[in-house]
mmCIF file of C-alpha atoms in Angstrom:
data_model
loop_
_atom_site.group_PDB
_atom_site.id
_atom_site.type_symbol
_atom_site.label_atom_id
_atom_site.label_comp_id
_atom_site.label_asym_id
_atom_site.label_seq_id
_atom_site.Cartn_x
_atom_site.Cartn_y
_atom_site.Cartn_z
ATOM 1 C CA MET A 971 -67.421 -10.783 106.590
ATOM 2 C CA SER A 972 -69.165 -7.786 105.340
ATOM 3 C CA THR A 973 -70.278 -7.367 101.770
ATOM 4 C CA VAL A 974 -67.805 -4.536 101.078
ATOM 5 C CA ARG A 975 -64.807 -6.533 102.326
ATOM 6 C CA ARG A 976 -65.746 -9.556 100.231
ATOM 7 C CA ALA A 977 -65.937 -7.312 97.132
ATOM 8 C CA VAL A 978 -62.415 -5.972 97.800
ATOM 9 C CA VAL A 979 -60.984 -9.484 98.144
ATOM 10 C CA VAL A 980 -62.633 -10.568 94.878
ATOM 11 C CA LEU A 981 -61.207 -7.573 92.989
ATOM 12 C CA THR A 982 -57.731 -8.254 94.375
ATOM 13 C CA VAL A 983 -57.825 -11.885 93.184
ATOM 14 C CA VAL A 984 -59.125 -10.902 89.733
ATOM 15 C CA SER A 985 -56.356 -8.304 89.320
ATOM 16 C CA ALA A 986 -53.703 -10.855 90.259
ATOM 17 C CA PHE A 987 -54.947 -13.289 87.595
ATOM 18 C CA ALA A 988 -55.071 -10.506 85.002
ATOM 19 C CA LEU A 989 -51.429 -9.547 85.666
ATOM 20 C CA THR A 990 -50.337 -13.188 85.436
ATOM 21 C CA ALA A 991 -52.081 -13.628 82.035
ATOM 22 C CA CYS A 992 -50.451 -10.474 80.550
ATOM 23 C CA GLY A 993 -46.870 -11.245 81.712
ATOM 24 C CA PRO A 994 -44.225 -13.298 79.793
ATOM 25 C CA THR A 995 -44.329 -17.053 80.115
ATOM 26 C CA GLU A 996 -41.429 -19.245 81.069
ATOM 27 C CA ASP A 997 -41.154 -20.461 77.455
ATOM 28 C CA ASP A 998 -40.921 -16.875 76.226
ATOM 29 C CA ALA A 999 -38.212 -16.139 78.748
ATOM 30 C CA ALA A 1000 -36.216 -19.253 77.746
ATOM 31 C CA GLY A 1001 -36.440 -18.497 73.969
ATOM 32 C CA GLY A 1002 -35.461 -14.860 74.372
ATOM 33 C CA ALA A 1003 -37.299 -11.860 73.093
ATOM 34 C CA PRO A 1004 -37.539 -11.487 69.285
ATOM 35 C CA ALA A 1005 -35.306 -8.877 67.623
ATOM 36 C CA THR A 1006 -36.897 -5.512 67.373
ATOM 37 C CA PRO A 1007 -37.373 -3.904 63.935
ATOM 38 C CA ALA A 1008 -34.873 -1.219 64.869
ATOM 39 C CA ALA A 1009 -32.198 -3.814 65.597
ATOM 40 C CA SER A 1010 -32.890 -5.646 62.309
ATOM 41 C CA ALA A 1011 -32.719 -2.440 60.345
ATOM 42 C CA SER A 1012 -29.447 -1.558 62.046
ATOM 43 C CA LYS A 1013 -27.879 -4.918 61.107
ATOM 44 C CA SER A 1014 -29.106 -4.866 57.470
ATOM 45 C CA SER A 1015 -28.018 -1.273 56.871
ATOM 46 C CA LYS A 1016 -24.371 -1.915 57.829
ATOM 47 C CA PRO A 1017 -22.322 -1.514 54.621
ATOM 48 C CA SER A 1018 -20.223 -4.432 53.510
ATOM 49 C CA ALA A 1019 -16.455 -3.985 53.209
ATOM 50 C CA PRO A 1020 -15.419 -2.895 49.664
ATOM 51 C CA SER A 1021 -13.744 -5.579 47.608
ATOM 52 C CA LYS A 1022 -10.070 -5.112 46.833
ATOM 53 C CA PRO A 1023 -9.645 -3.907 43.230
ATOM 54 C CA SER A 1024 -7.860 -6.344 40.934
ATOM 55 C CA ALA A 1025 -4.475 -5.355 39.518
ATOM 56 C CA PRO A 1026 -4.634 -3.947 35.940
ATOM 57 C CA SER A 1027 -3.541 -6.372 33.241
ATOM 58 C CA LYS A 1028 -0.080 -5.787 31.781
ATOM 59 C CA PRO A 1029 -0.315 -4.401 28.191
ATOM 60 C CA SER A 1030 1.125 -6.614 25.496
ATOM 61 C CA ALA A 1031 4.291 -5.438 23.745
ATOM 62 C CA PRO A 1032 3.625 -3.672 20.402
ATOM 63 C CA SER A 1033 4.495 -5.578 17.243
ATOM 64 C CA THR A 1034 7.733 -4.524 15.549
ATOM 65 C CA THR A 1035 6.703 -5.943 12.176
ATOM 66 C CA PRO A 1036 5.656 -3.131 9.765
ATOM 67 C CA SER A 1037 2.168 -3.221 8.337
ATOM 68 C CA GLY A 1038 2.109 -5.158 5.091
ATOM 69 C CA ALA A 1039 5.391 -6.997 5.805
ATOM 70 C CA SER A 1040 5.562 -10.677 6.584
ATOM 71 C CA ALA A 1041 7.236 -12.136 9.618
ATOM 72 C CA GLY A 1042 10.199 -13.080 7.431
ATOM 73 C CA GLY A 1043 10.869 -9.433 6.596
ATOM 74 C CA SER A 1044 9.854 -9.486 2.939
ATOM 75 C CA SER A 1045 8.301 -6.241 1.686
ATOM 76 C CA GLY A 1046 7.139 -7.655 -1.607
ATOM 77 C CA GLY A 1047 3.714 -8.681 -2.863
ATOM 78 C CA ASP A 1048 1.776 -11.881 -2.241
ATOM 79 C CA ASP A 1049 3.926 -13.739 -4.772
ATOM 80 C CA GLY A 1050 7.067 -13.064 -2.734
ATOM 81 C CA SER A 1051 8.584 -10.627 -5.234
ATOM 82 C CA SER A 1052 10.246 -7.517 -3.875
ATOM 83 C CA ALA A 1053 9.265 -3.991 -4.835
ATOM 84 C CA ASP A 1054 11.402 -2.233 -7.512
ATOM 85 C CA TYR A 1055 11.680 1.115 -5.764
ATOM 86 C CA ASP A 1056 15.455 1.151 -6.276
ATOM 87 C CA VAL A 1057 15.305 0.550 -10.063
ATOM 88 C CA PHE A 1058 15.740 3.893 -11.844
ATOM 89 C CA PRO A 1059 14.953 4.815 -15.471
ATOM 90 C CA CYS A 1060 17.668 4.016 -17.999
ATOM 91 C CA SER A 1061 19.545 7.003 -19.388
ATOM 92 C CA THR A 1062 22.064 7.164 -22.236
ATOM 93 C CA TYR A 1063 24.787 6.731 -19.593
ATOM 94 C CA ASP A 1064 23.448 3.242 -18.813
ATOM 95 C CA VAL A 1065 23.103 1.728 -22.311
ATOM 96 C CA THR A 1066 24.752 1.108 -25.654
ATOM 97 C CA PHE A 1067 22.783 1.933 -28.819
ATOM 98 C CA THR A 1068 22.637 0.628 -32.396
ATOM 99 C CA ALA A 1069 20.301 1.055 -35.372
ATOM 100 C CA SER A 1070 20.020 -1.489 -38.176
ATOM 101 C CA LEU A 1071 18.058 -1.318 -41.416
ATOM 102 C CA ALA A 1072 15.019 -3.576 -41.098
ATOM 103 C CA GLU A 1073 12.923 -2.731 -44.177
ATOM 104 C CA PRO A 1074 14.721 -1.097 -47.130
ATOM 105 C CA THR A 1075 11.561 -0.187 -49.072
ATOM 106 C CA THR A 1076 10.162 1.862 -46.182
ATOM 107 C CA SER A 1077 13.532 2.870 -44.740
ATOM 108 C CA SER A 1078 12.534 1.447 -41.337
ATOM 109 C CA TYR A 1079 15.157 0.750 -38.677
ATOM 110 C CA LEU A 1080 15.365 -1.512 -35.669
ATOM 111 C CA LEU A 1081 16.702 0.366 -32.644
ATOM 112 C CA LYS A 1082 18.476 -1.609 -29.949
ATOM 113 C CA ILE A 1083 19.751 -0.713 -26.481
ATOM 114 C CA THR A 1084 21.667 -2.927 -24.036
ATOM 115 C CA ASN A 1085 22.195 -2.277 -20.349
ATOM 116 C CA LYS A 1086 25.960 -1.913 -19.962
ATOM 117 C CA GLY A 1087 25.870 -1.150 -16.239
ATOM 118 C CA THR A 1088 26.033 -3.319 -13.139
ATOM 119 C CA LYS A 1089 22.510 -2.527 -11.917
ATOM 120 C CA ALA A 1090 19.043 -2.979 -13.386
ATOM 121 C CA CYS A 1091 17.260 0.000 -14.954
ATOM 122 C CA ARG A 1092 13.905 0.596 -16.625
ATOM 123 C CA ALA A 1093 13.454 1.535 -20.292
ATOM 124 C CA LEU A 1094 10.613 4.059 -20.065
ATOM 125 C CA GLY A 1095 8.184 4.940 -22.831
ATOM 126 C CA HIS A 1096 9.479 5.765 -26.301
ATOM 127 C CA PRO A 1097 13.020 6.663 -27.360
ATOM 128 C CA ILE A 1098 13.503 10.295 -28.355
ATOM 129 C CA VAL A 1099 14.881 10.247 -31.898
ATOM 130 C CA THR A 1100 16.174 13.209 -33.894
ATOM 131 C CA PHE A 1101 17.427 13.197 -37.495
ATOM 132 C CA GLY A 1102 20.883 14.536 -38.313
ATOM 133 C CA ASP A 1103 20.862 18.303 -38.376
ATOM 134 C CA LEU A 1104 17.115 18.553 -38.910
ATOM 135 C CA ASP A 1105 14.785 20.114 -36.410
ATOM 136 C CA GLY A 1106 12.066 18.070 -34.729
ATOM 137 C CA GLN A 1107 11.882 14.439 -33.721
ATOM 138 C CA ALA A 1108 10.054 11.209 -34.547
ATOM 139 C CA THR A 1109 6.461 11.035 -33.378
ATOM 140 C CA GLU A 1110 5.380 8.376 -30.888
ATOM 141 C CA ARG A 1111 3.726 5.259 -32.308
ATOM 142 C CA GLY A 1112 1.666 2.963 -30.055
ATOM 143 C CA ALA A 1113 0.939 3.249 -26.331
ATOM 144 C CA ALA A 1114 3.705 2.793 -23.777
ATOM 145 C CA PRO A 1115 3.184 1.143 -20.356
ATOM 146 C CA GLY A 1116 3.276 3.239 -17.199
ATOM 147 C CA ILE A 1117 6.404 3.699 -15.117
ATOM 148 C CA GLU A 1118 5.543 0.819 -12.769
ATOM 149 C CA ASP A 1119 5.130 -1.555 -15.748
ATOM 150 C CA ALA A 1120 8.023 -0.274 -17.858
ATOM 151 C CA LEU A 1121 10.492 -2.807 -19.245
ATOM 152 C CA ARG A 1122 13.141 -3.748 -16.699
ATOM 153 C CA LEU A 1123 16.639 -4.398 -18.038
ATOM 154 C CA GLU A 1124 19.062 -6.404 -15.959
ATOM 155 C CA PRO A 1125 22.763 -5.907 -16.734
ATOM 156 C CA GLY A 1126 23.409 -7.253 -20.267
ATOM 157 C CA GLU A 1127 19.716 -7.373 -21.244
ATOM 158 C CA THR A 1128 18.358 -5.695 -24.377
ATOM 159 C CA ALA A 1129 15.300 -3.712 -25.457
ATOM 160 C CA TYR A 1130 14.068 -2.851 -28.943
ATOM 161 C CA ALA A 1131 12.085 -0.118 -30.691
ATOM 162 C CA GLY A 1132 11.031 0.329 -34.305
ATOM 163 C CA LEU A 1133 11.751 3.539 -36.218
ATOM 164 C CA MET A 1134 9.311 3.674 -39.128
ATOM 165 C CA GLY A 1135 10.281 5.470 -42.327
ATOM 166 C CA GLY A 1136 8.294 6.226 -45.412
ATOM 167 C CA ALA A 1137 8.442 6.423 -49.188
ATOM 168 C CA ASP A 1138 10.065 9.457 -50.792
ATOM 169 C CA ASP A 1139 7.147 11.829 -51.392
ATOM 170 C CA GLY A 1140 9.271 14.758 -52.483
ATOM 171 C CA LYS A 1141 8.466 16.720 -49.301
ATOM 172 C CA GLY A 1142 11.317 15.494 -47.142
ATOM 173 C CA THR A 1143 15.024 14.856 -47.193
ATOM 174 C CA THR A 1144 17.485 12.109 -46.437
ATOM 175 C CA VAL A 1145 19.888 11.917 -43.505
ATOM 176 C CA ASN A 1146 22.769 9.594 -42.736
ATOM 177 C CA SER A 1147 22.503 9.482 -38.941
ATOM 178 C CA ILE A 1148 20.108 9.706 -36.056
ATOM 179 C CA ALA A 1149 20.551 10.600 -32.382
ATOM 180 C CA MET A 1150 18.718 8.979 -29.496
ATOM 181 C CA THR A 1151 18.092 9.964 -25.885
ATOM 182 C CA MET A 1152 16.090 8.044 -23.273
ATOM 183 C CA ASN A 1153 12.860 9.096 -21.621
ATOM 184 C CA THR A 1154 13.694 9.406 -17.909
ATOM 185 C CA GLU A 1155 10.588 11.308 -16.706
ATOM 186 C CA SER A 1156 13.003 13.905 -15.309
ATOM 187 C CA ASP A 1157 15.167 16.844 -16.358
ATOM 188 C CA LEU A 1158 18.340 14.742 -16.365
ATOM 189 C CA GLU A 1159 20.721 16.000 -19.046
ATOM 190 C CA GLN A 1160 21.908 13.207 -21.303
ATOM 191 C CA THR A 1161 24.537 12.871 -23.997
ATOM 192 C CA PRO A 1162 22.714 11.713 -27.171
ATOM 193 C CA LEU A 1163 23.808 8.391 -28.630
ATOM 194 C CA THR A 1164 24.207 8.356 -32.401
ATOM 195 C CA ALA A 1165 23.897 5.653 -35.040
ATOM 196 C CA THR A 1166 24.422 5.664 -38.798
ATOM 197 C CA THR A 1167 21.319 5.414 -41.008
ATOM 198 C CA PRO A 1168 22.406 5.635 -44.653
ATOM 199 C CA ALA A 1169 19.839 7.424 -46.848
ATOM 200 C CA LEU A 1170 17.150 7.501 -44.181
ATOM 201 C CA TYR A 1171 14.239 9.411 -45.649
ATOM 202 C CA VAL A 1172 12.695 11.953 -43.281
ATOM 203 C CA SER A 1173 9.362 13.541 -44.047
ATOM 204 C CA PRO A 1174 6.893 15.443 -41.820
ATOM 205 C CA ASP A 1175 4.350 13.163 -40.107
ATOM 206 C CA VAL A 1176 5.942 10.073 -41.663
ATOM 207 C CA ASN A 1177 8.638 8.973 -39.277
ATOM 208 C CA SER A 1178 7.434 7.450 -36.005
ATOM 209 C CA VAL A 1179 8.972 5.322 -33.258
ATOM 210 C CA THR A 1180 7.478 2.574 -31.090
ATOM 211 C CA PRO A 1181 7.940 2.163 -27.312
ATOM 212 C CA TRP A 1182 10.683 -0.065 -25.948
ATOM 213 C CA VAL A 1183 9.735 -3.767 -25.973
ATOM 214 C CA ASN A 1184 11.623 -6.958 -25.176
ATOM 215 C CA ASN A 1185 11.740 -8.463 -28.714
ATOM 216 C CA ALA A 1186 12.539 -7.244 -32.223
ATOM 217 C CA GLU A 1187 9.411 -8.702 -33.873
ATOM 218 C CA ASP A 1188 7.030 -6.668 -31.697
ATOM 219 C CA ALA A 1189 9.128 -3.552 -32.169
ATOM 220 C CA LEU A 1190 8.646 -3.660 -35.944
ATOM 221 C CA SER A 1191 4.974 -4.671 -35.936
ATOM 222 C CA LEU A 1192 3.397 -2.139 -33.609
#
């Protein structure tokens, strides 16, 4: 064999071995080719199915109990008492009235009213007292409670006030009767209630009247 032919045979054998070394093995063929990056990216980028939204919760029914009221329906304070919004001020149409001499030397009188109605009322502030045919009225003596704290009179209950007189100083005059109207904190027209007051001495800045209280002793000592 010539030298050239032997060289060609050698190259052919070498090329065959090179192709066999570069090709896939039987193990590679049995295990399958690995996934390509493109395939992996395709699988990972597939969006998942959206979850089904949950049904909204049913709102609870609003409470029908007013603010500040208990479940039992009481609208009063913490002590269980009810508010007195329906108790109106006493007027002369609601009460009877008397005046009795309490201190002869000072010509002071105890004033008394009694609730003659069938409903409670409140005796507000001071009584308004005028003297016979004289102009003017008794001045107020002592502080009266506010409307919300005014004396409450149930039917048949009584309140008192003290009408203070003074010694005869030669500047005044005497009267035999007084007239009284109630403080109602309104423009309600009232019929004055009268009482006899024999020889009551009336002098400027002398006669004064206390607020309504629930006992005679306090009425004469304020």
